Amino acid sequence: MRLSQCWIVASKDLATITKRRNILYSTFVVPFIIAFMFPLLIRYIIEKGTAASALSYLLPSFEFFFFILAGLIPSTIASYSIVGEKVEKSLEPLLATPTTDSEILVGKSIAAILPALGAILSASVVFMGLTDAVTAGKLGYYYFPNWGAALVFLLLVPLGTVMSVEWSVLISSRVSDVRIAQQLGSLLILPFAGIYVAGELNLVQLGDTGTLLIIAGALALVDLLFLYVVQAAFRREEILTRWK
Amino acid sequence: MIETENLTKKFGDLVAVDGVSFSVSEGEVFGFLGPNGAGKTTTVRILCCLISKTSGGARIGGYDVSDEADSLKIRKMIGLVPDNVGLYEALSAYKNLDFYGRLYGCPEAQRKENIRRFLTMLGLWEKKDVATGTFSKGMKQKLAIARALVHDPQVLFMDEPTANLDPESSKTVRDFILELRKEKRTIFLNTHNLDEAQRVCDRIAILNTKLMATGTPEELERMVGARRAVIRLEEPSQTVLAALKKRFPDVDVTADGTSLTVEATDPEKQTPDIVEAVVRAGGRVQFAGVVGSTLEDTYLKLVRRDA
């Protein structure tokens, strides 16, 4: 695989995305709304007289919310990237170039992963900074950074982003409308939200690094399984003769 | 440059291309004529290494289309104008071409030069920075042709390049193909436009799942019936008829009122001699021309016979 070819495909997709304001908004606005809204909510909770011990239980739930975003945000770009090509009927000339199917797939994945990951991680930095600012007085120390947050932001979020892109590629191969692809793609947040709810119900400890590592391992396995299926679906003959 | 041998493609029980064999020489404009569903696009897709063949063989520039390593080399030496233009409508004409030039590994200096050259040749240079979503159908088609040429391919595949275009845009595209022919590029032209095929192609193959016939436009015209030179005189003349029979003793010359019909073996070539003989015999020529079977006659006969 030639990374230069992947990057050419990715940079074209990124250039196209920057011309679509609705995609930019849905990628960057939601994470930053959460990044500013949650610290305000935490401040309100503190003002209501919540105990410091309750705060250290609440904060992992808030940081885990960024993992849910990882299941949602990339699907907008990934769906547009594939279904957009189907709508514009530009896949045939693209596939006729001396670029392998894997190079096109990786290029398109990079174009979906980079902005989504950039938006979520930069929003998480804002979230951590603001949260530290409002909780330091109550806790007597800076809650962030910590190992749990590192695992969520640097392991679970990237793995979730990859899964979201793979899922969106699969959905995109079966539909020919960008909005339907995005709606079906966003269904991936259900299992992500399920883990969150399990945390809220004390079925799993979202602040526990061991639990987070187990979730990361499971995500990595599903990512590999999805990759296998996506590679089988993203073959030029399949695309030209079977894709809707 | 392009060779196929018993090339066959099946989609389940449906035979899309059935044992097709032909060869196209370097620098030749080869027309692929056939009705909708005849297998033209499928053949082009196999030759462009986009879909696999079921059986038989196909080679381009000596490379096997079914070999994974060869397919990358083939795709580098060919350009494809698909039946749907497939441009990136949010990007400018220049950026569309630049993207493809980069994918084909075309060096930056050559890429810039080729983009300028082809956009200028096709009358799109002034619109190079305009998003292609605003282009007319004809402009998009021209840009799709420029895209297929941006890396200077040896072989150009064009799938219905003038379909759905207005007469003026069709003429521009046809003229451009003729320009490319002068550059000795091998051009494989899928079309069901008989007039277009006749005007631009060196040789034509008629396909209806199976290959029905191959030849020059003239050879195909002669396939279904003799062609005749017809001379119309100002008034009937037995003297002229006698003179023609004397001059061309081996061919059948008949008169019908003011019209004389000469069953010449090569009427286009012999018409000047026939007219000269008529004038020398005192005949006054109102009209001279060749009539008989046309490419359309051959095409319809072959396609209907197979139906």
Coordinates of C-alpha atoms in Angstrom, one line a residue:
Chain A
M1 CA 0.0 0.0 0.0
R2 CA 1.3 3.4 -1.0
L3 CA 0.5 6.0 1.7
S4 CA 1.1 8.8 -0.9
Q5 CA -1.9 7.5 -2.9
C6 CA -4.0 7.3 0.3
W7 CA -3.1 10.9 1.1
I8 CA -4.0 12.2 -2.3
V9 CA -7.5 10.6 -1.9
A10 CA -7.7 11.9 1.6
S11 CA -6.6 15.5 0.8
K12 CA -9.2 15.6 -2.1
D13 CA -12.0 14.5 0.3
L14 CA -10.8 17.0 3.0
A15 CA -10.8 19.8 0.3
T16 CA -14.4 18.8 -0.6
I17 CA -15.5 18.6 3.0
T18 CA -14.2 22.2 3.7
K19 CA -16.7 23.4 1.0
R20 CA -19.6 21.7 2.8
R21 CA -20.6 24.0 5.7
N22 CA -23.2 21.6 7.1
I23 CA -20.6 18.9 7.4
L24 CA -18.1 21.2 9.1
Y25 CA -20.8 22.4 11.5
S26 CA -21.9 18.9 12.5
T27 CA -18.3 17.8 13.0
F28 CA -17.0 20.7 15.0
V29 CA -20.0 22.4 16.7
V30 CA -21.4 19.5 18.8
P31 CA -18.1 18.5 20.5
F32 CA -17.4 22.1 21.5
I33 CA -20.9 22.7 22.7
I34 CA -20.4 19.7 25.0
A35 CA -16.9 21.0 26.0
F36 CA -18.4 24.3 27.2
M37 CA -21.8 23.0 28.5
F38 CA -20.5 20.2 30.8
P39 CA -18.1 22.4 32.9
L40 CA -21.0 24.9 33.3
L41 CA -23.2 22.0 34.5
I42 CA -20.5 20.8 36.8
R43 CA -20.2 24.3 38.2
Y44 CA -23.9 24.4 38.8
I45 CA -23.8 21.0 40.6
I46 CA -20.9 22.3 42.8
E47 CA -22.9 25.4 43.6
K48 CA -25.8 23.2 44.7
G49 CA -23.5 21.8 47.4
T50 CA -22.6 18.4 45.9
A51 CA -19.8 16.6 47.9
A52 CA -16.3 16.2 46.5
S53 CA -16.7 12.4 46.6
A54 CA -19.8 12.6 44.4
L55 CA -17.9 14.8 41.9
S56 CA -15.2 12.2 41.4
Y57 CA -17.9 9.7 40.6
L58 CA -19.7 12.1 38.2
L59 CA -16.7 13.3 36.2
P60 CA -15.8 10.0 34.5
S61 CA -19.4 9.9 33.2
F62 CA -18.9 13.3 31.6
E63 CA -15.6 12.4 30.0
F64 CA -17.1 9.1 28.7
F65 CA -19.6 11.2 26.7
F66 CA -16.8 12.1 24.3
F67 CA -16.5 8.4 23.5
I68 CA -20.2 8.4 22.5
L69 CA -19.4 11.4 20.2
A70 CA -16.7 9.2 18.5
G71 CA -19.5 6.9 17.4
L72 CA -21.5 9.7 15.9
I73 CA -19.3 12.5 14.5
P74 CA -17.2 10.6 11.9
S75 CA -20.3 9.0 10.2
T76 CA -21.3 12.4 8.8
I77 CA -18.0 12.7 6.8
A78 CA -17.6 9.0 6.0
S79 CA -21.2 8.8 4.7
Y80 CA -20.7 11.9 2.5
S81 CA -17.3 10.7 1.3
I82 CA -18.7 7.4 -0.1
V83 CA -22.4 8.2 -0.9
G84 CA -21.3 11.6 -2.3
E85 CA -19.1 9.8 -4.8
K86 CA -22.0 7.5 -5.6
V87 CA -24.4 10.4 -6.2
E88 CA -21.8 12.2 -8.3
K89 CA -21.0 8.9 -10.1
S90 CA -17.3 9.7 -9.6
L91 CA -16.4 6.2 -8.3
E92 CA -15.8 4.7 -11.8
P93 CA -13.2 7.2 -13.0
L94 CA -11.6 7.1 -9.5
L95 CA -11.4 3.3 -9.6
A96 CA -9.9 3.4 -13.1
T97 CA -6.8 5.2 -11.8
P98 CA -3.7 3.2 -10.8
T99 CA -4.8 3.2 -7.2
T100 CA -5.7 0.0 -5.3
D101 CA -9.1 -0.5 -3.5
S102 CA -7.3 -0.5 -0.2
E103 CA -5.6 2.8 -0.9
I104 CA -8.9 4.4 -1.8
L105 CA -10.5 3.0 1.3
V106 CA -7.7 4.1 3.6
G107 CA -7.6 7.5 2.0
K108 CA -11.4 8.0 2.6
S109 CA -11.1 6.7 6.1
I110 CA -8.3 9.2 6.9
A111 CA -10.4 12.0 5.5
A112 CA -13.3 11.0 7.9
I113 CA -11.1 10.1 10.9
L114 CA -8.8 13.2 11.0
P115 CA -11.4 16.0 11.3
A116 CA -13.6 13.9 13.7
L117 CA -10.7 13.0 15.9
G118 CA -9.3 16.5 15.7
A119 CA -12.7 18.0 16.7
I120 CA -13.3 15.5 19.6
L121 CA -9.8 15.7 21.0
S122 CA -9.5 19.5 20.8
A123 CA -12.9 19.8 22.5
S124 CA -11.8 17.3 25.1
V125 CA -8.8 19.6 25.9
V126 CA -11.2 22.5 26.4
F127 CA -13.5 20.3 28.5
M128 CA -10.6 19.2 30.8
G129 CA -9.2 22.7 31.2
L130 CA -12.6 24.2 32.0
T131 CA -13.5 21.3 34.3
D132 CA -10.3 21.6 36.2
A133 CA -10.9 25.4 36.6
V134 CA -14.3 24.8 38.1
T135 CA -13.5 21.7 40.3
A136 CA -10.0 22.5 41.6
G137 CA -11.4 24.6 44.5
K138 CA -13.8 21.9 45.6
L139 CA -11.6 18.9 45.1
G140 CA -8.3 20.5 46.2
Y141 CA -6.5 19.1 43.2
Y142 CA -6.7 19.1 39.4
Y143 CA -8.9 16.2 38.4
F144 CA -7.5 16.2 34.8
P145 CA -5.2 14.7 33.4
N146 CA -5.5 11.2 34.8
W147 CA -5.1 7.7 33.5
G148 CA -8.8 7.1 33.0
A149 CA -9.2 10.2 30.9
A150 CA -6.0 9.3 28.9
L151 CA -7.5 5.9 28.1
V152 CA -10.9 7.4 27.1
F153 CA -9.5 10.2 24.9
L154 CA -6.4 8.5 23.5
L155 CA -7.6 4.9 23.1
L156 CA -11.4 4.5 23.3
V157 CA -12.2 7.7 21.2
P158 CA -9.8 6.7 18.3
L159 CA -11.0 3.1 18.4
G160 CA -14.6 4.3 18.4
T161 CA -13.9 6.7 15.5
V162 CA -12.4 3.9 13.4
M163 CA -15.4 1.8 14.1
S164 CA -17.8 4.5 13.2
V165 CA -16.0 5.1 9.8
E166 CA -16.0 1.3 9.1
W167 CA -19.7 1.1 9.9
S168 CA -20.5 4.1 7.7
V169 CA -18.6 2.6 4.8
L170 CA -20.7 -0.6 5.1
I171 CA -23.9 1.4 5.3
S172 CA -22.9 3.6 2.4
S173 CA -22.4 0.6 0.2
R174 CA -26.1 -0.3 0.6
V175 CA -27.8 3.1 0.3
S176 CA -27.6 5.9 -2.3
D177 CA -28.8 8.9 -0.2
V178 CA -26.4 10.8 2.0
R179 CA -29.0 11.6 4.7
I180 CA -30.1 8.0 5.0
A181 CA -26.5 6.9 5.2
Q182 CA -25.8 9.4 8.0
Q183 CA -29.0 8.4 9.9
L184 CA -28.2 4.7 9.7
G185 CA -24.5 5.4 10.4
S186 CA -25.4 7.2 13.6
L187 CA -27.1 4.0 14.9
L188 CA -23.6 3.0 16.1
I189 CA -24.0 5.3 19.1
L190 CA -26.5 2.8 20.5
P191 CA -23.9 0.3 21.8
F192 CA -21.7 3.2 22.8
A193 CA -24.6 4.7 24.8
G194 CA -25.3 1.2 26.2
I195 CA -21.9 1.1 27.8
Y196 CA -22.5 4.6 29.2
V197 CA -25.9 3.5 30.7
A198 CA -24.2 0.4 32.1
G199 CA -21.8 2.8 33.8
E200 CA -24.6 4.9 35.2
L201 CA -26.3 1.7 36.5
N202 CA -23.0 0.7 38.2
L203 CA -22.8 -2.4 36.0
V204 CA -19.4 -1.3 34.9
Q205 CA -17.0 1.2 36.5
L206 CA -16.3 3.9 33.8
G207 CA -13.6 5.5 36.0
D208 CA -11.7 2.2 36.4
T209 CA -8.7 1.8 34.1
G210 CA -9.0 -2.0 34.0
T211 CA -12.6 -1.7 32.8
L212 CA -11.6 0.8 30.2
L213 CA -8.9 -1.5 28.9
I214 CA -11.4 -4.3 28.6
I215 CA -13.7 -2.1 26.6
A216 CA -10.8 -1.0 24.5
G217 CA -9.8 -4.6 23.8
A218 CA -13.4 -5.4 22.7
L219 CA -13.5 -2.3 20.5
A220 CA -10.2 -3.3 18.8
L221 CA -11.6 -6.8 18.1
V222 CA -14.8 -5.4 16.6
D223 CA -12.7 -2.9 14.6
L224 CA -10.7 -5.8 13.1
L225 CA -13.9 -7.7 12.3
F226 CA -15.5 -4.7 10.6
L227 CA -12.2 -4.1 8.7
Y228 CA -12.5 -7.6 7.2
V229 CA -16.1 -7.1 6.2
V230 CA -15.4 -3.5 4.8
Q231 CA -12.5 -4.7 2.7
A232 CA -14.7 -7.4 1.2
A233 CA -17.4 -4.8 0.4
F234 CA -15.0 -2.2 -1.0
R235 CA -13.8 -4.1 -4.0
R236 CA -14.0 -2.4 -7.4
E237 CA -16.1 -5.1 -9.0
E238 CA -18.5 -5.1 -6.1
I239 CA -18.7 -1.3 -6.2
L240 CA -19.5 -1.2 -9.9
T241 CA -21.8 -4.1 -10.2
R242 CA -23.5 -4.6 -6.8
W243 CA -23.5 -1.4 -4.9
K244 CA -26.9 0.4 -5.0
Chain B
M1 CA -2.2 -2.4 -28.4
I2 CA -5.5 -3.9 -27.4
E3 CA -6.2 -7.6 -27.9
T4 CA -9.0 -9.8 -26.8
E5 CA -9.5 -13.5 -27.4
N6 CA -12.9 -15.2 -26.7
L7 CA -13.5 -12.6 -24.0
T8 CA -16.6 -13.6 -22.0
K9 CA -18.4 -12.0 -19.1
K10 CA -21.3 -13.5 -17.3
F11 CA -23.4 -12.0 -14.5
G12 CA -25.0 -15.1 -13.0
D13 CA -27.0 -16.6 -15.9
L14 CA -26.8 -13.5 -18.0
V15 CA -24.1 -13.5 -20.7
A16 CA -23.1 -9.9 -21.1
V17 CA -20.1 -10.4 -23.4
D18 CA -19.9 -13.7 -25.4
G19 CA -16.6 -14.9 -26.8
V20 CA -15.4 -11.6 -28.2
S21 CA -12.1 -11.5 -30.1
F22 CA -10.6 -8.4 -31.7
S23 CA -7.4 -6.4 -31.8
V24 CA -6.7 -2.7 -32.0
S25 CA -3.4 -1.4 -33.4
E26 CA -1.5 1.5 -31.9
G27 CA -2.7 4.9 -33.1
E28 CA -6.0 3.4 -34.3
V29 CA -9.5 4.9 -33.6
F30 CA -11.6 1.8 -33.0
G31 CA -15.3 2.1 -32.8
F32 CA -17.5 -0.3 -30.8
L33 CA -21.0 -0.1 -32.1
G34 CA -23.9 -1.8 -30.6
P35 CA -27.4 -1.3 -29.1
N36 CA -28.0 -0.7 -25.4
G37 CA -27.2 -3.8 -23.4
A38 CA -24.9 -5.2 -26.1
G39 CA -22.0 -5.4 -23.7
K40 CA -20.0 -2.4 -24.8
T41 CA -19.6 -0.8 -21.3
T42 CA -18.9 -4.2 -19.8
T43 CA -16.1 -4.8 -22.4
V44 CA -14.6 -1.4 -21.6
R45 CA -14.8 -2.1 -17.9
I46 CA -13.0 -5.4 -18.3
L47 CA -10.3 -3.7 -20.5
C48 CA -9.9 -0.9 -17.9
C49 CA -9.4 -3.6 -15.2
L50 CA -12.5 -2.5 -13.4
I51 CA -14.3 -5.8 -13.5
S52 CA -13.1 -9.3 -14.0
K53 CA -13.7 -11.5 -17.1
T54 CA -15.4 -14.9 -16.8
S55 CA -13.2 -16.5 -19.4
G56 CA -11.1 -15.8 -22.4
G57 CA -8.3 -13.2 -22.4
A58 CA -7.6 -9.5 -22.9
R59 CA -4.3 -7.7 -23.1
I60 CA -3.4 -4.0 -23.3
G61 CA 0.1 -3.0 -24.4
G62 CA 1.1 -6.7 -23.7
Y63 CA -0.2 -6.6 -20.1
D64 CA -2.9 -9.1 -19.0
V65 CA -6.0 -7.3 -17.6
S66 CA -6.7 -10.2 -15.2
D67 CA -3.2 -10.1 -13.6
E68 CA -3.2 -8.0 -10.4
A69 CA 0.3 -6.6 -10.9
D70 CA -0.3 -5.9 -14.6
S71 CA -3.6 -4.1 -13.9
L72 CA -1.9 -1.2 -12.2
K73 CA 0.4 -0.8 -15.2
I74 CA -2.5 -0.9 -17.5
R75 CA -4.5 1.6 -15.5
K76 CA -1.5 3.9 -15.7
M77 CA -1.3 3.8 -19.5
I78 CA -5.0 4.2 -20.2
G79 CA -7.5 7.0 -19.7
L80 CA -11.2 6.5 -19.3
V81 CA -14.1 8.7 -20.2
P82 CA -17.1 6.8 -18.6
D83 CA -20.7 7.2 -19.7
N84 CA -21.4 9.2 -16.6
V85 CA -18.9 12.1 -16.3
G86 CA -18.5 11.7 -12.6
L87 CA -16.8 15.0 -11.7
Y88 CA -16.4 16.4 -8.2
E89 CA -18.9 19.2 -8.4
A90 CA -17.7 21.2 -5.4
L91 CA -14.2 21.4 -6.8
S92 CA -13.0 23.6 -9.6
A93 CA -12.2 22.3 -13.1
Y94 CA -8.5 22.7 -12.3
K95 CA -8.7 20.9 -9.0
N96 CA -10.6 18.0 -10.5
L97 CA -7.8 17.5 -13.1
D98 CA -5.0 18.1 -10.6
F99 CA -6.4 15.4 -8.3
Y100 CA -6.4 12.9 -11.1
G101 CA -3.0 14.0 -12.4
R102 CA -1.6 13.3 -8.9
L103 CA -3.3 9.9 -8.7
Y104 CA -1.7 8.9 -12.0
G105 CA 1.7 10.0 -10.6
C106 CA 2.1 12.7 -13.2
P107 CA 5.0 15.1 -12.1
E108 CA 3.8 18.6 -11.1
A109 CA 5.4 20.5 -14.0
Q110 CA 3.9 18.1 -16.6
R111 CA 0.6 18.0 -14.7
K112 CA 0.3 21.8 -14.9
E113 CA 1.3 21.9 -18.5
N114 CA -1.2 19.1 -19.5
I115 CA -4.0 20.8 -17.5
R116 CA -3.4 24.1 -19.3
R117 CA -3.0 22.4 -22.7
F118 CA -6.2 20.3 -22.5
L119 CA -8.4 22.9 -20.9
T120 CA -7.3 25.4 -23.6
M121 CA -7.9 22.9 -26.4
L122 CA -11.4 22.2 -25.1
G123 CA -12.2 25.9 -24.5
L124 CA -12.4 25.6 -20.7
W125 CA -9.2 27.4 -19.6
E126 CA -11.1 30.6 -18.7
K127 CA -13.4 28.5 -16.4
K128 CA -10.5 26.6 -14.7
D129 CA -11.3 28.1 -11.2
V130 CA -15.1 27.6 -11.4
A131 CA -16.8 24.8 -9.5
T132 CA -17.8 22.2 -12.0
G133 CA -21.3 21.9 -10.4
T134 CA -22.1 25.1 -12.4
F135 CA -20.9 23.7 -15.7
S136 CA -23.3 22.8 -18.6
K137 CA -23.5 19.1 -19.7
G138 CA -21.3 19.8 -22.7
M139 CA -18.6 21.5 -20.5
K140 CA -18.7 18.6 -18.0
Q141 CA -18.2 16.1 -20.9
K142 CA -15.3 18.1 -22.2
L143 CA -13.8 18.2 -18.7
A144 CA -14.2 14.5 -18.3
I145 CA -12.2 14.0 -21.6
A146 CA -9.5 16.4 -20.3
R147 CA -9.4 14.4 -17.0
A148 CA -8.9 11.1 -19.0
L149 CA -6.0 12.8 -20.8
V150 CA -4.3 14.6 -18.0
H151 CA -1.5 11.9 -17.6
D152 CA -1.0 11.6 -21.4
P153 CA -2.3 8.0 -21.7
Q154 CA -1.4 5.9 -24.7
V155 CA -4.9 4.4 -24.9
L156 CA -8.1 6.3 -24.4
F157 CA -11.4 4.6 -23.7
M158 CA -14.5 6.7 -24.4
D159 CA -17.9 5.4 -23.5
E160 CA -20.6 7.2 -25.4
P161 CA -18.8 10.6 -25.2
T162 CA -21.4 12.5 -27.2
A163 CA -24.6 10.9 -25.7
N164 CA -27.0 13.5 -24.5
L165 CA -25.0 16.4 -25.9
D166 CA -26.4 19.1 -28.1
P167 CA -25.2 19.1 -31.8
E168 CA -22.6 21.9 -31.2
S169 CA -21.0 20.2 -28.2
S170 CA -21.1 16.8 -30.0
K171 CA -19.2 18.4 -32.9
T172 CA -16.6 19.9 -30.5
V173 CA -16.0 16.4 -28.9
R174 CA -15.8 14.7 -32.3
D175 CA -13.4 17.3 -33.6
F176 CA -11.3 16.8 -30.5
I177 CA -11.2 13.0 -31.1
L178 CA -10.0 13.8 -34.6
E179 CA -7.2 16.0 -33.1
L180 CA -6.3 13.2 -30.8
R181 CA -6.1 10.8 -33.8
K182 CA -3.5 13.1 -35.3
E183 CA -1.4 12.6 -32.1
K184 CA -1.5 8.8 -32.8
R185 CA -3.2 7.9 -29.6
T186 CA -5.1 4.6 -29.6
I187 CA -8.8 5.4 -29.1
F188 CA -11.5 2.9 -28.2
L189 CA -14.8 4.6 -28.8
N190 CA -18.0 3.1 -27.5
T191 CA -21.0 4.5 -29.3
H192 CA -24.4 3.8 -30.9
N193 CA -24.1 6.9 -33.0
L194 CA -23.4 5.5 -36.5
D195 CA -22.6 8.8 -38.1
E196 CA -20.1 9.6 -35.3
A197 CA -18.4 6.1 -35.8
Q198 CA -18.2 6.6 -39.5
R199 CA -16.7 10.1 -39.2
V200 CA -14.0 9.4 -36.7
C201 CA -13.2 5.6 -36.6
D202 CA -10.5 3.8 -38.6
R203 CA -12.2 0.5 -37.9
I204 CA -15.5 -0.4 -36.4
A205 CA -16.7 -3.5 -34.6
I206 CA -20.4 -4.3 -34.3
L207 CA -21.3 -5.9 -31.0
N208 CA -24.5 -7.5 -29.8
T209 CA -23.2 -9.5 -26.9
K210 CA -21.3 -11.4 -29.6
L211 CA -19.0 -9.7 -32.1
M212 CA -21.1 -9.5 -35.3
A213 CA -18.6 -7.9 -37.7
T214 CA -15.3 -5.9 -37.8
G215 CA -13.9 -3.7 -40.5
T216 CA -13.4 -0.3 -41.9
P217 CA -16.6 1.8 -42.3
E218 CA -16.4 1.2 -46.0
E219 CA -15.9 -2.6 -45.6
L220 CA -18.9 -2.7 -43.3
E221 CA -21.0 -0.7 -45.7
R222 CA -20.3 -3.2 -48.5
M223 CA -21.2 -6.2 -46.3
V224 CA -24.9 -6.3 -47.0
G225 CA -25.2 -5.2 -50.6
A226 CA -23.4 -3.7 -53.6
R227 CA -22.9 0.0 -53.9
R228 CA -23.5 1.8 -57.2
A229 CA -22.5 5.0 -58.9
V230 CA -25.5 6.9 -60.1
I231 CA -25.3 9.7 -62.7
R232 CA -28.3 11.8 -63.5
L233 CA -28.3 13.6 -66.9
E234 CA -30.2 16.6 -68.1
E235 CA -31.9 14.3 -70.6
P236 CA -31.8 10.6 -71.6
S237 CA -29.1 9.7 -74.0
Q238 CA -28.4 6.3 -75.7
T239 CA -25.0 7.7 -76.9
V240 CA -23.9 8.2 -73.3
L241 CA -25.1 4.8 -72.3
A242 CA -23.2 3.2 -75.2
A243 CA -20.1 5.1 -74.4
L244 CA -20.2 4.0 -70.7
K245 CA -20.7 0.4 -71.7
K246 CA -17.7 0.6 -74.0
R247 CA -15.5 2.3 -71.4
F248 CA -16.5 -0.1 -68.6
P249 CA -17.1 -3.4 -70.4
D250 CA -16.9 -5.5 -67.2
V251 CA -19.5 -3.7 -65.2
D252 CA -23.3 -3.6 -65.5
V253 CA -24.5 -0.2 -66.7
T254 CA -28.3 0.5 -66.9
A255 CA -30.4 3.5 -67.8
D256 CA -33.7 4.5 -66.3
G257 CA -35.0 7.7 -67.7
T258 CA -32.3 10.4 -67.1
S259 CA -30.5 8.2 -64.5
L260 CA -27.6 5.9 -65.3
T261 CA -26.5 3.3 -62.8
V262 CA -23.1 1.8 -62.9
E263 CA -22.5 -1.3 -60.7
A264 CA -18.9 -0.4 -60.0
T265 CA -16.7 -2.4 -57.7
D266 CA -15.4 0.7 -56.0
P267 CA -17.9 3.4 -56.9
E268 CA -16.2 6.2 -54.9
K269 CA -12.9 5.7 -56.8
Q270 CA -14.5 5.2 -60.2
T271 CA -17.0 8.0 -60.1
P272 CA -14.6 10.6 -61.5
D273 CA -13.8 8.3 -64.5
I274 CA -17.5 7.6 -65.0
V275 CA -18.3 11.3 -65.0
E276 CA -15.4 12.0 -67.4
A277 CA -16.7 9.3 -69.8
V278 CA -20.3 10.8 -69.7
V279 CA -19.1 14.3 -70.4
R280 CA -16.9 13.1 -73.3
A281 CA -19.9 11.4 -74.8
G282 CA -21.8 14.7 -74.7
G283 CA -23.8 14.1 -71.5
R284 CA -24.6 17.0 -69.2
V285 CA -24.4 15.8 -65.6
Q286 CA -26.9 17.2 -63.1
F287 CA -25.8 14.8 -60.2
A288 CA -23.2 12.2 -59.5
G289 CA -23.1 10.1 -56.4
V290 CA -22.8 6.8 -54.7
V291 CA -25.8 4.9 -53.5
G292 CA -26.3 1.6 -52.0
S293 CA -26.0 0.0 -48.6
T294 CA -24.8 2.2 -45.7
L295 CA -23.2 1.5 -42.4
E296 CA -26.7 1.8 -41.0
D297 CA -28.0 -0.9 -43.3
T298 CA -25.2 -3.2 -42.2
Y299 CA -25.7 -2.4 -38.6
L300 CA -29.4 -2.9 -38.6
K301 CA -29.2 -6.1 -40.6
L302 CA -26.6 -7.6 -38.3
V303 CA -28.2 -6.5 -35.1
R304 CA -31.7 -7.6 -36.2
R305 CA -30.5 -10.9 -37.5
D306 CA -29.1 -11.6 -34.1
A307 CA -32.2 -10.5 -32.2

